[in-house]
Coordinates of N, CA and C in Angstrom, one line a residue:
X1 N -4.1 -27.3 -56.9 CA -4.7 -28.5 -56.3 C -6.1 -28.7 -56.9
X2 N -6.3 -29.8 -57.6 CA -7.6 -30.1 -58.2 C -8.6 -30.5 -57.2
X3 N -9.9 -30.5 -57.5 CA -10.9 -30.9 -56.6 C -10.8 -32.4 -56.2
X4 N -10.2 -33.2 -57.1 CA -10.2 -34.6 -56.9 C -8.9 -35.1 -56.3
X5 N -7.9 -34.2 -56.0 CA -6.7 -34.7 -55.5 C -6.8 -35.2 -54.0
X6 N -5.7 -35.9 -53.6 CA -5.8 -36.6 -52.3 C -5.9 -35.6 -51.2
X7 N -5.2 -34.5 -51.3 CA -5.2 -33.5 -50.2 C -6.6 -32.9 -50.0
X8 N -7.2 -32.7 -51.1 CA -8.6 -32.1 -51.0 C -9.6 -33.1 -50.5
X9 N -9.4 -34.4 -50.7 CA -10.3 -35.4 -50.2 C -10.1 -35.6 -48.7
X10 N -8.9 -35.3 -48.2 CA -8.6 -35.6 -46.8 C -8.8 -34.4 -45.9
X11 N -9.1 -33.3 -46.4 CA -9.3 -32.1 -45.6 C -10.6 -31.3 -46.0
X12 N -11.0 -30.4 -45.2 CA -12.1 -29.5 -45.5 C -11.7 -28.3 -46.2
X13 N -10.4 -28.1 -46.5 CA -9.9 -26.9 -47.1 C -10.1 -27.0 -48.6
X14 N -10.8 -26.0 -49.2 CA -10.9 -26.0 -50.7 C -9.6 -25.4 -51.3
X15 N -9.3 -25.8 -52.5 CA -8.1 -25.2 -53.2 C -8.2 -23.6 -53.2
X16 N -9.3 -23.1 -53.4 CA -9.4 -21.6 -53.5 C -9.2 -21.0 -52.1
X17 N -9.7 -21.6 -51.0 CA -9.4 -21.0 -49.7 C -8.0 -21.1 -49.3
X18 N -7.3 -22.3 -49.6 CA -5.9 -22.4 -49.3 C -5.1 -21.4 -50.1
X19 N -5.4 -21.2 -51.3 CA -4.6 -20.2 -52.1 C -4.8 -18.8 -51.6
X20 N -6.0 -18.5 -51.1 CA -6.3 -17.2 -50.6 C -5.6 -17.0 -49.3
X21 N -5.5 -18.0 -48.4 CA -4.8 -17.8 -47.1 C -3.3 -17.6 -47.4
X22 N -2.8 -18.4 -48.3 CA -1.4 -18.3 -48.6 C -1.1 -16.9 -49.2
X23 N -2.0 -16.4 -50.1 CA -1.8 -15.1 -50.7 C -1.8 -14.0 -49.7
X24 N -2.7 -14.1 -48.7 CA -2.7 -13.0 -47.7 C -1.5 -13.1 -46.8
X25 N -1.1 -14.3 -46.4 CA 0.1 -14.4 -45.5 C 1.4 -14.0 -46.3
X26 N 1.4 -14.3 -47.5 CA 2.6 -14.0 -48.3 C 2.8 -12.5 -48.6
X27 N 1.7 -11.9 -48.9 CA 1.7 -10.5 -49.3 C 1.7 -9.5 -48.2
X28 N 1.1 -9.9 -47.0 CA 0.9 -8.9 -45.9 C 1.7 -9.3 -44.6
X29 N 2.1 -10.6 -44.5 CA 2.7 -11.0 -43.2 C 4.1 -11.4 -43.3
X30 N 4.5 -12.0 -44.4 CA 5.7 -12.7 -44.5 C 6.8 -11.9 -45.2
X31 N 8.0 -12.0 -44.7 CA 9.2 -11.4 -45.2 C 10.3 -12.3 -45.2
X32 N 11.0 -12.4 -46.4 CA 12.1 -13.4 -46.5 C 13.2 -13.2 -45.4
X33 N 13.6 -12.0 -45.2 CA 14.7 -11.8 -44.2 C 14.1 -11.9 -42.8
X34 N 13.0 -11.3 -42.5 CA 12.5 -11.3 -41.1 C 12.2 -12.7 -40.7
X35 N 11.7 -13.5 -41.6 CA 11.3 -14.9 -41.2 C 12.4 -15.9 -41.4
X36 N 13.7 -15.4 -41.5 CA 14.8 -16.4 -41.5 C 14.9 -17.0 -40.2
X37 N 15.5 -18.2 -40.1 CA 15.6 -18.9 -38.8 C 16.4 -18.0 -37.8
X38 N 17.5 -17.4 -38.3 CA 18.4 -16.6 -37.4 C 17.6 -15.4 -36.8
X39 N 16.9 -14.7 -37.7 CA 16.2 -13.5 -37.2 C 15.0 -13.8 -36.4
X40 N 14.3 -14.9 -36.7 CA 13.1 -15.3 -35.9 C 13.5 -15.7 -34.5
X41 N 14.6 -16.4 -34.4 CA 15.0 -16.9 -33.1 C 15.4 -15.7 -32.3
X42 N 16.1 -14.7 -32.9 CA 16.5 -13.5 -32.2 C 15.3 -12.7 -31.7
X43 N 14.3 -12.5 -32.6 CA 13.1 -11.8 -32.3 C 12.3 -12.4 -31.2
X44 N 12.4 -13.7 -31.1 CA 11.6 -14.4 -30.0 C 12.4 -14.5 -28.7
X45 N 13.7 -14.0 -28.7 CA 14.5 -14.0 -27.5 C 15.3 -15.3 -27.4
X46 N 15.4 -16.1 -28.4 CA 16.1 -17.3 -28.4 C 17.3 -17.3 -29.4
X47 N 18.0 -16.2 -29.3 CA 19.2 -16.1 -30.1 C 20.3 -17.0 -29.6
X48 N 21.5 -16.8 -30.1 CA 22.6 -17.6 -29.6 C 22.9 -17.3 -28.2
X49 N 23.2 -18.3 -27.3 CA 23.4 -18.0 -25.9 C 24.5 -16.9 -25.7
X50 N 25.5 -16.9 -26.5 CA 26.6 -15.9 -26.3 C 26.1 -14.5 -26.6
X51 N 25.0 -14.4 -27.3 CA 24.5 -13.1 -27.7 C 23.3 -12.6 -26.8
X52 N 23.1 -13.4 -25.7 CA 21.9 -13.1 -24.9 C 21.9 -11.8 -24.2
X53 N 23.1 -11.2 -24.0 CA 23.2 -9.9 -23.3 C 23.3 -8.7 -24.3
X54 N 23.3 -9.1 -25.6 CA 23.4 -8.0 -26.6 C 22.2 -7.1 -26.5
X55 N 22.4 -5.8 -26.9 CA 21.3 -4.9 -26.9 C 21.1 -4.3 -28.3
X56 N 19.9 -4.0 -28.6 CA 19.5 -3.4 -29.9 C 18.5 -2.3 -29.6
X57 N 17.9 -1.8 -30.6 CA 17.0 -0.6 -30.4 C 15.8 -1.0 -29.6
X58 N 15.5 -2.3 -29.4 CA 14.4 -2.8 -28.6 C 14.8 -3.1 -27.2
X59 N 16.1 -2.9 -26.8 CA 16.5 -3.2 -25.5 C 17.3 -4.5 -25.5
X60 N 17.6 -5.0 -24.3 CA 18.3 -6.2 -24.2 C 17.6 -7.5 -24.6
X61 N 18.3 -8.4 -25.1 CA 17.6 -9.7 -25.5 C 17.1 -10.4 -24.3
X62 N 16.0 -11.1 -24.6 CA 15.3 -11.9 -23.5 C 16.3 -13.0 -23.0
X63 N 16.3 -13.2 -21.7 CA 17.2 -14.2 -21.1 C 16.9 -15.6 -21.5
X64 N 15.8 -15.8 -22.3 CA 15.4 -17.1 -22.8 C 16.5 -17.7 -23.6
X65 N 17.4 -16.8 -24.2 CA 18.5 -17.3 -25.0 C 19.5 -18.2 -24.2
X66 N 19.4 -18.1 -22.8 CA 20.2 -18.9 -22.0 C 19.6 -20.3 -21.6
X67 N 18.4 -20.5 -22.1 CA 17.7 -21.8 -21.9 C 18.5 -22.9 -22.4
X68 N 18.7 -24.0 -21.6 CA 19.5 -25.1 -22.0 C 18.6 -26.2 -22.7
X69 N 19.2 -27.0 -23.5 CA 18.6 -28.1 -24.2 C 17.4 -27.7 -25.1
X70 N 17.5 -26.5 -25.7 CA 16.5 -26.1 -26.7 C 17.1 -26.6 -28.0
X71 N 16.8 -27.8 -28.4 CA 17.5 -28.5 -29.5 C 17.2 -27.8 -30.8
X72 N 16.0 -27.3 -31.0 CA 15.7 -26.7 -32.3 C 16.6 -25.5 -32.5
X73 N 16.8 -24.7 -31.5 CA 17.8 -23.6 -31.6 C 19.2 -24.1 -31.7
X74 N 19.6 -25.0 -30.8 CA 21.0 -25.4 -30.8 C 21.5 -26.1 -32.0
X75 N 20.7 -27.1 -32.5 CA 21.0 -27.8 -33.7 C 20.8 -26.9 -34.9
X76 N 19.8 -26.1 -34.8 CA 19.5 -25.2 -35.9 C 20.6 -24.2 -36.3
X77 N 21.2 -23.7 -35.2 CA 22.4 -22.8 -35.5 C 23.6 -23.5 -36.0
X78 N 23.7 -24.8 -35.5 CA 24.9 -25.6 -36.1 C 24.7 -25.8 -37.6
X79 N 23.5 -26.2 -38.0 CA 23.2 -26.4 -39.4 C 23.3 -25.1 -40.2
X80 N 22.7 -24.0 -39.6 CA 22.8 -22.7 -40.2 C 24.2 -22.3 -40.5
X81 N 25.1 -22.4 -39.5 CA 26.5 -22.0 -39.7 C 27.2 -22.9 -40.7
X82 N 26.9 -24.2 -40.8 CA 27.5 -25.1 -41.8 C 27.0 -24.7 -43.2
X83 N 25.7 -24.4 -43.3 CA 25.2 -23.9 -44.6 C 25.8 -22.6 -45.0
X84 N 26.0 -21.7 -44.1 CA 26.6 -20.4 -44.4 C 28.0 -20.6 -44.9
X85 N 28.7 -21.5 -44.2 CA 30.1 -21.7 -44.7 C 30.1 -22.3 -46.1
X86 N 29.2 -23.2 -46.3 CA 29.0 -23.9 -47.6 C 28.7 -22.8 -48.7
X87 N 27.8 -21.9 -48.4 CA 27.4 -20.9 -49.3 C 28.6 -19.9 -49.6
X88 N 29.3 -19.6 -48.5 CA 30.5 -18.7 -48.7 C 31.6 -19.3 -49.6
X89 N 31.9 -20.6 -49.3 CA 32.9 -21.3 -50.2 C 32.5 -21.3 -51.6
X90 N 31.2 -21.6 -51.9 CA 30.7 -21.7 -53.3 C 30.7 -20.4 -54.0
X91 N 30.3 -19.3 -53.3 CA 30.2 -18.0 -53.9 C 31.7 -17.4 -54.1
X92 N 32.6 -17.7 -53.1 CA 34.0 -17.3 -53.3 C 34.6 -17.9 -54.5
X93 N 34.2 -19.2 -54.8 CA 34.7 -19.9 -55.9 C 34.2 -19.3 -57.3
X94 N 33.0 -18.7 -57.2 CA 32.4 -18.2 -58.4 C 32.8 -16.7 -58.7
X95 N 32.9 -15.9 -57.6 CA 33.1 -14.5 -57.8 C 34.3 -14.0 -56.9
X96 N 35.2 -13.3 -57.5 CA 36.4 -12.9 -56.7 C 36.0 -11.7 -55.9
X97 N 35.1 -10.8 -56.3 CA 34.7 -9.6 -55.6 C 33.3 -9.2 -56.0
X98 N 32.9 -8.1 -55.4 CA 31.5 -7.7 -55.7 C 31.3 -7.2 -57.1
X99 N 32.4 -6.7 -57.7 CA 32.2 -6.2 -59.1 C 32.0 -7.4 -60.0
X100 N 32.6 -8.5 -59.8 CA 32.4 -9.7 -60.6 C 30.9 -10.2 -60.5
X101 N 30.4 -10.1 -59.3 CA 29.0 -10.5 -59.0 C 28.0 -9.5 -59.8
X102 N 28.3 -8.2 -59.7 CA 27.4 -7.3 -60.3 C 27.4 -7.4 -61.9
X103 N 28.5 -8.0 -62.4 CA 28.6 -8.2 -63.8 C 27.8 -9.4 -64.3
X104 N 27.3 -10.2 -63.4 CA 26.6 -11.4 -63.7 C 25.1 -11.1 -63.9
X105 N 24.7 -11.0 -65.2 CA 23.4 -10.5 -65.5 C 22.3 -11.5 -65.0
X106 N 22.6 -12.8 -65.0 CA 21.6 -13.8 -64.5 C 21.2 -13.6 -63.1
X107 N 22.2 -13.2 -62.2 CA 21.9 -13.0 -60.8 C 21.0 -11.7 -60.7
X108 N 21.3 -10.7 -61.5 CA 20.5 -9.5 -61.5 C 19.1 -9.8 -61.9
X109 N 19.0 -10.6 -62.9 CA 17.6 -11.0 -63.4 C 16.8 -11.8 -62.3
X110 N 17.5 -12.7 -61.6 CA 16.9 -13.4 -60.6 C 16.3 -12.5 -59.5
X111 N 17.2 -11.5 -59.1 CA 16.7 -10.6 -58.1 C 15.5 -9.8 -58.5
X112 N 15.5 -9.3 -59.8 CA 14.3 -8.6 -60.3 C 13.1 -9.5 -60.4
X113 N 13.3 -10.8 -60.8 CA 12.2 -11.7 -60.9 C 11.5 -11.9 -59.5
X114 N 12.3 -12.1 -58.5 CA 11.8 -12.4 -57.2 C 11.1 -11.2 -56.5
X115 N 11.6 -10.0 -56.8 CA 11.1 -8.8 -56.1 C 10.1 -8.0 -56.8
X116 N 10.0 -8.1 -58.1 CA 9.1 -7.2 -58.9 C 7.7 -7.7 -58.9
X117 N 6.7 -6.9 -59.3 CA 5.3 -7.2 -59.4 C 5.0 -7.7 -60.8
X118 N 4.0 -8.5 -60.9 CA 3.6 -9.0 -62.3 C 3.0 -7.9 -63.0
X119 N 3.3 -7.8 -64.3 CA 2.7 -6.7 -65.1 C 2.9 -7.0 -66.6
X120 N 1.9 -6.8 -67.4 CA 2.1 -6.9 -68.9 C 2.6 -8.3 -69.3
X121 N 2.1 -9.4 -68.6 CA 2.6 -10.7 -69.0 C 3.9 -11.1 -68.3
X122 N 4.5 -10.2 -67.6 CA 5.7 -10.5 -66.8 C 5.4 -11.1 -65.5
X123 N 6.0 -12.2 -65.1 CA 5.7 -12.8 -63.9 C 6.7 -12.3 -62.8
X124 N 6.2 -11.8 -61.7 CA 7.0 -11.3 -60.6 C 6.7 -11.9 -59.3
X125 N 7.7 -12.1 -58.5 CA 7.4 -12.8 -57.2 C 6.9 -11.9 -56.1
X126 N 7.1 -10.5 -56.2 CA 6.7 -9.6 -55.2 C 7.2 -10.0 -53.8
X127 N 8.3 -10.7 -53.7 CA 8.9 -11.2 -52.4 C 9.4 -10.0 -51.6
X128 N 9.0 -9.9 -50.4 CA 9.5 -8.9 -49.5 C 10.7 -9.3 -48.7
X129 N 11.5 -8.4 -48.3 CA 12.6 -8.6 -47.4 C 13.8 -9.4 -48.1
X130 N 13.9 -9.3 -49.4 CA 15.0 -10.0 -50.1 C 16.2 -9.1 -50.0
X131 N 17.4 -9.6 -49.5 CA 18.6 -8.7 -49.6 C 19.0 -8.5 -51.0
X132 N 19.7 -7.4 -51.3 CA 20.1 -7.1 -52.6 C 21.3 -7.9 -53.0
X133 N 21.1 -9.2 -53.2 CA 22.1 -10.2 -53.4 C 22.8 -10.0 -54.8
X134 N 22.3 -9.2 -55.6 CA 22.9 -9.0 -56.9 C 24.0 -7.9 -56.8
X135 N 24.1 -7.3 -55.6 CA 25.0 -6.1 -55.4 C 26.3 -6.5 -54.6
X136 N 26.2 -7.5 -53.7 CA 27.3 -7.8 -52.9 C 27.4 -9.3 -52.6
X137 N 28.6 -9.8 -52.4 CA 28.7 -11.2 -52.1 C 28.2 -11.5 -50.7
X138 N 28.3 -10.6 -49.8 CA 27.8 -10.8 -48.4 C 26.3 -11.0 -48.5
X139 N 25.6 -10.2 -49.2 CA 24.1 -10.3 -49.3 C 23.8 -11.6 -50.0
X140 N 24.5 -12.0 -51.0 CA 24.3 -13.3 -51.7 C 24.5 -14.5 -50.8
X141 N 25.5 -14.4 -49.9 CA 25.7 -15.5 -48.9 C 24.5 -15.6 -48.0
X142 N 24.0 -14.4 -47.5 CA 22.9 -14.4 -46.6 C 21.6 -15.0 -47.3
X143 N 21.4 -14.6 -48.6 CA 20.3 -15.1 -49.3 C 20.3 -16.6 -49.5
X144 N 21.5 -17.1 -50.0 CA 21.6 -18.5 -50.2 C 21.5 -19.3 -48.9
X145 N 22.1 -18.9 -47.8 CA 22.0 -19.6 -46.6 C 20.6 -19.7 -46.1
X146 N 19.9 -18.6 -46.1 CA 18.5 -18.5 -45.7 C 17.6 -19.4 -46.6
X147 N 17.9 -19.4 -47.9 CA 17.1 -20.2 -48.8 C 17.3 -21.7 -48.6
X148 N 18.6 -22.1 -48.5 CA 18.9 -23.5 -48.2 C 18.3 -24.0 -46.9
X149 N 18.5 -23.2 -45.9 CA 17.9 -23.6 -44.6 C 16.4 -23.7 -44.6
X150 N 15.8 -22.8 -45.3 CA 14.3 -22.8 -45.3 C 13.7 -24.0 -46.0
X151 N 14.3 -24.3 -47.2 CA 13.7 -25.4 -48.0 C 14.2 -26.8 -47.6
X152 N 15.2 -26.8 -46.8 CA 15.7 -28.1 -46.3 C 15.5 -28.3 -44.8
X153 N 16.3 -27.6 -44.0 CA 16.3 -27.9 -42.5 C 15.0 -27.4 -41.9
X154 N 14.5 -26.2 -42.2 CA 13.3 -25.7 -41.6 C 12.1 -26.6 -42.1
X155 N 12.1 -26.9 -43.3 CA 11.0 -27.8 -43.9 C 10.9 -29.1 -43.1
X156 N 12.1 -29.7 -42.9 CA 12.1 -30.9 -42.2 C 11.7 -30.8 -40.7
X157 N 12.1 -29.7 -40.1 CA 11.7 -29.4 -38.7 C 10.2 -29.3 -38.5
X158 N 9.6 -28.7 -39.5 CA 8.1 -28.5 -39.5 C 7.4 -29.8 -39.8
X159 N 7.9 -30.5 -40.8 CA 7.2 -31.7 -41.4 C 7.4 -32.9 -40.5
X160 N 8.6 -33.3 -40.1 CA 8.8 -34.6 -39.6 C 8.1 -34.8 -38.2
X161 N 7.8 -33.8 -37.5 CA 7.1 -34.0 -36.2 C 5.6 -34.1 -36.3
X162 N 5.0 -33.9 -37.5 CA 3.6 -33.9 -37.6 C 2.9 -35.2 -37.2
X163 N 3.5 -36.3 -37.6 CA 2.8 -37.6 -37.4 C 2.5 -37.9 -35.9
X164 N 3.5 -37.4 -35.0 CA 3.3 -37.7 -33.6 C 2.0 -37.1 -33.0
X165 N 1.6 -36.0 -33.6 CA 0.3 -35.4 -33.1 C -0.8 -35.6 -34.0
X166 N -0.7 -35.4 -35.3 CA -1.8 -35.5 -36.3 C -2.1 -37.0 -36.6
X167 N -1.2 -37.9 -36.3 CA -1.4 -39.3 -36.6 C -2.6 -39.9 -35.8
X168 N -2.9 -39.3 -34.6 CA -4.2 -39.6 -33.9 C -5.2 -38.5 -34.3
X169 N -6.0 -38.8 -35.3 CA -6.9 -37.8 -35.9 C -7.7 -37.0 -35.0
X170 N -8.3 -37.5 -33.9 CA -9.1 -36.6 -33.0 C -8.3 -35.5 -32.3
X171 N -6.9 -35.6 -32.3 CA -6.1 -34.5 -31.8 C -6.3 -33.3 -32.6
X172 N -6.4 -33.4 -33.9 CA -6.5 -32.2 -34.7 C -7.1 -32.6 -36.1
X173 N -8.4 -33.0 -36.1 CA -8.9 -33.4 -37.4 C -8.9 -32.3 -38.5
X174 N -8.6 -32.7 -39.7 CA -8.5 -31.8 -40.8 C -9.9 -31.6 -41.5
X175 N -10.9 -32.3 -40.9 CA -12.2 -32.3 -41.5 C -13.2 -32.5 -40.4
X176 N -14.3 -31.7 -40.4 CA -15.4 -31.9 -39.5 C -16.7 -31.7 -40.3
X177 N -17.6 -32.6 -40.0 CA -18.9 -32.6 -40.8 C -19.9 -31.6 -40.2
X178 N -19.6 -31.1 -39.0 CA -20.4 -30.1 -38.3 C -19.6 -28.9 -37.9
X179 N -20.2 -27.7 -37.9 CA -19.4 -26.6 -37.4 C -19.0 -26.7 -36.0
X180 N -17.8 -26.2 -35.6 CA -17.4 -26.3 -34.2 C -18.3 -25.4 -33.4
X181 N -18.8 -26.0 -32.3 CA -19.8 -25.2 -31.4 C -19.2 -24.1 -30.6
X182 N -18.7 -23.1 -31.3 CA -18.0 -22.0 -30.6 C -18.9 -21.3 -29.5
X183 N -20.2 -21.1 -29.8 CA -21.0 -20.4 -28.9 C -21.8 -21.3 -27.9
X184 N -21.8 -22.6 -28.2 CA -22.7 -23.5 -27.3 C -21.9 -24.5 -26.6
X185 N -20.6 -24.7 -26.8 CA -19.9 -25.8 -26.2 C -19.9 -25.8 -24.7
X186 N -19.9 -24.6 -24.1 CA -19.9 -24.5 -22.6 C -21.3 -24.8 -22.0
X187 N -22.3 -24.9 -22.9 CA -23.6 -25.3 -22.4 C -23.9 -26.8 -22.4
X188 N -23.0 -27.5 -23.0 CA -23.1 -28.9 -23.2 C -22.5 -29.7 -22.0
X189 N -23.2 -30.8 -21.6 CA -22.6 -31.6 -20.6 C -21.6 -32.6 -21.3
X190 N -20.9 -33.4 -20.6 CA -19.8 -34.2 -21.1 C -20.4 -35.2 -22.2
X191 N -21.6 -35.8 -21.9 CA -22.2 -36.7 -22.9 C -22.6 -36.0 -24.1
X192 N -23.2 -34.9 -24.0 CA -23.6 -34.1 -25.2 C -22.4 -33.7 -26.0
X193 N -21.4 -33.3 -25.3 CA -20.2 -32.8 -26.0 C -19.5 -34.0 -26.8
X194 N -19.4 -35.2 -26.2 CA -18.8 -36.3 -26.8 C -19.7 -36.7 -28.0
X195 N -21.0 -36.8 -27.8 CA -21.9 -37.2 -28.9 C -21.7 -36.2 -30.1
X196 N -21.7 -34.9 -29.9 CA -21.6 -34.0 -30.9 C -20.3 -34.1 -31.7
X197 N -19.2 -34.3 -30.9 CA -17.9 -34.4 -31.6 C -17.7 -35.7 -32.4
X198 N -18.3 -36.8 -31.8 CA -18.2 -38.1 -32.6 C -19.0 -38.0 -33.9
X199 N -20.1 -37.3 -33.8 CA -20.9 -37.1 -35.1 C -20.2 -36.2 -36.0
X200 N -19.3 -35.3 -35.5 CA -18.6 -34.4 -36.4 C -17.3 -34.9 -37.0
X201 N -16.7 -35.9 -36.3 CA -15.4 -36.4 -36.8 C -15.5 -37.1 -38.2
X202 N -14.4 -37.1 -38.9 CA -14.4 -37.8 -40.2 C -14.8 -39.3 -40.1
X203 N -15.3 -39.8 -41.2 CA -15.6 -41.3 -41.2 C -14.3 -42.1 -41.4
X204 N -14.4 -43.4 -41.5 CA -13.2 -44.2 -41.5 C -12.4 -43.9 -42.8
X205 N -13.0 -43.7 -43.9 CA -12.2 -43.5 -45.1 C -11.5 -42.2 -45.1
X206 N -12.1 -41.1 -44.6 CA -11.5 -39.8 -44.4 C -10.4 -39.9 -43.4
X207 N -10.6 -40.6 -42.3 CA -9.6 -40.8 -41.3 C -8.3 -41.4 -41.8
X208 N -8.5 -42.5 -42.6 CA -7.4 -43.2 -43.2 C -6.6 -42.2 -44.2
X209 N -7.3 -41.4 -44.9 CA -6.7 -40.5 -45.8 C -5.8 -39.5 -45.0
X210 N -6.4 -39.0 -43.9 CA -5.6 -38.0 -43.1 C -4.4 -38.7 -42.5
X211 N -4.6 -39.9 -42.1 CA -3.4 -40.7 -41.5 C -2.3 -40.9 -42.5
X212 N -2.7 -41.3 -43.7 CA -1.7 -41.5 -44.8 C -1.0 -40.1 -45.2
X213 N -1.8 -39.1 -45.2 CA -1.3 -37.8 -45.6 C -0.2 -37.3 -44.6
X214 N -0.5 -37.3 -43.3 CA 0.5 -36.8 -42.3 C 1.7 -37.8 -42.2
X215 N 1.4 -39.1 -42.5 CA 2.5 -40.1 -42.5 C 3.5 -39.8 -43.6
X216 N 3.0 -39.5 -44.8 CA 3.8 -39.2 -46.0 C 4.6 -37.9 -45.7
X217 N 3.9 -36.9 -45.1 CA 4.6 -35.6 -44.9 C 5.7 -35.7 -43.8
X218 N 5.6 -36.8 -42.9 CA 6.5 -36.9 -41.8 C 7.7 -37.8 -42.2
X219 N 7.7 -38.4 -43.3 CA 8.8 -39.4 -43.7 C 10.1 -38.6 -44.0
X220 N 11.2 -39.0 -43.5 CA 12.5 -38.3 -43.8 C 12.8 -38.5 -45.3
X221 N 13.6 -37.6 -45.9 CA 13.9 -37.7 -47.3 C 14.7 -39.0 -47.6
X222 N 14.4 -39.5 -48.8 CA 15.2 -40.7 -49.2 C 16.6 -40.3 -49.7
X223 N 16.8 -39.0 -49.9 CA 18.1 -38.5 -50.3 C 18.5 -37.3 -49.4
X224 N 18.9 -37.6 -48.2 CA 19.2 -36.6 -47.2 C 20.4 -35.7 -47.7
X225 N 20.4 -34.5 -47.2 CA 21.4 -33.5 -47.6 C 22.8 -34.0 -47.3
X226 N 23.0 -34.8 -46.3 CA 24.3 -35.1 -45.9 C 25.0 -36.0 -46.9
X227 N 24.2 -36.6 -47.8 CA 24.8 -37.5 -48.8 C 25.7 -36.7 -49.7
X228 N 25.4 -35.5 -50.0 CA 26.1 -34.7 -51.0 C 26.8 -33.5 -50.3
X229 N 26.7 -33.4 -49.0 CA 27.3 -32.2 -48.3 C 28.8 -32.3 -48.2
X230 N 29.4 -31.2 -47.9 CA 30.9 -31.2 -47.6 C 31.2 -31.8 -46.3
X231 N 32.4 -32.0 -45.9 CA 32.8 -32.6 -44.7 C 32.2 -32.0 -43.4
X232 N 32.3 -30.7 -43.3 CA 31.7 -30.0 -42.1 C 30.3 -30.2 -41.9
X233 N 29.5 -30.0 -43.0 CA 28.0 -30.1 -43.0 C 27.6 -31.6 -42.8
X234 N 28.3 -32.5 -43.4 CA 28.0 -33.9 -43.3 C 28.1 -34.4 -41.8
X235 N 29.2 -33.9 -41.1 CA 29.4 -34.3 -39.7 C 28.3 -33.8 -38.8
X236 N 27.8 -32.5 -39.0 CA 26.8 -32.0 -38.2 C 25.5 -32.7 -38.5
X237 N 25.1 -32.9 -39.8 CA 23.9 -33.6 -40.1 C 23.8 -35.0 -39.7
X238 N 25.0 -35.7 -39.8 CA 25.0 -37.1 -39.4 C 24.8 -37.3 -37.9
X239 N 25.4 -36.5 -37.1 CA 25.2 -36.5 -35.7 C 23.7 -36.3 -35.3
X240 N 23.1 -35.3 -35.9 CA 21.7 -35.0 -35.6 C 20.8 -36.1 -36.1
X241 N 21.1 -36.7 -37.3 CA 20.3 -37.7 -37.9 C 20.2 -38.9 -37.0
X242 N 21.4 -39.3 -36.4 CA 21.5 -40.4 -35.5 C 20.7 -40.2 -34.2
X243 N 20.7 -39.0 -33.7 CA 20.0 -38.7 -32.5 C 18.5 -38.8 -32.8

C-alpha cells in the first residue's frame, strides 16, 4: 500500500503499521486449520446442532450449539458441506488413490511453498496448521474446502455487513485527529465530551472517503460463485442470496 493510495487517505493506519499487525497475527496467532469455519464454530460452542452433546478432551460441547436461527452457523455449514462435496468430486476425478496424489510433484511443491520459511532467496509462506494435503486425498479435500470457504464465503460474511455499521462514520471512524481520551473521558461532562469528539472526527473529505471505502467493500461480487457452481452448490447459494 503506497502512501498516496485511497485506503491510506481514508484511515489513520500507515502501510507499515498494517503490515506489522498482519505479520504478528499471521505468525503468532493464526492457524489455517484452527481458524477454519468448522473448527472455529466448534471451539466457540456453536458446532452442528446434532453434535452438541459430543465430548472431547475439553469436555462436552457448549449447549449454544442448540441455539435456533443462528444463520451464520446454519447457512455456513450448508455452504461448507456443498464446497466439501465439490472438492471431493474434483479430487476423485483427478486422483484414484493416495499413491496417485503423492506422485504429483506440483502438489508436493505447493505444500512445501506454503509451509516452509524463506531462505536463500526462496520464498516460503510459513503457514501454520496446514494439513499434509500432499500425502492423502482426505487431507487435500480438507485443505481445498477450507481454502474455498475462506476466500469466498467467509470473506463475503465479513465484508458485506460492514456498510450497515461503518457507513455512519461516527459509529467507528477510521481516522481521528486527536488521541482518544482514555484517561480523561470520565472527567468530561456531556458538552465537553461532544466538543472533543466533534473536533476529533474526520473532515468532510475524509468522511466521504471512508463512506466510499466501506461501500465498495460491502458490494456483492459481480460474478457470484453460484454462476459456475455445480447443481447442489448453486441451489444452496441461490436460496441464501435471495434471502
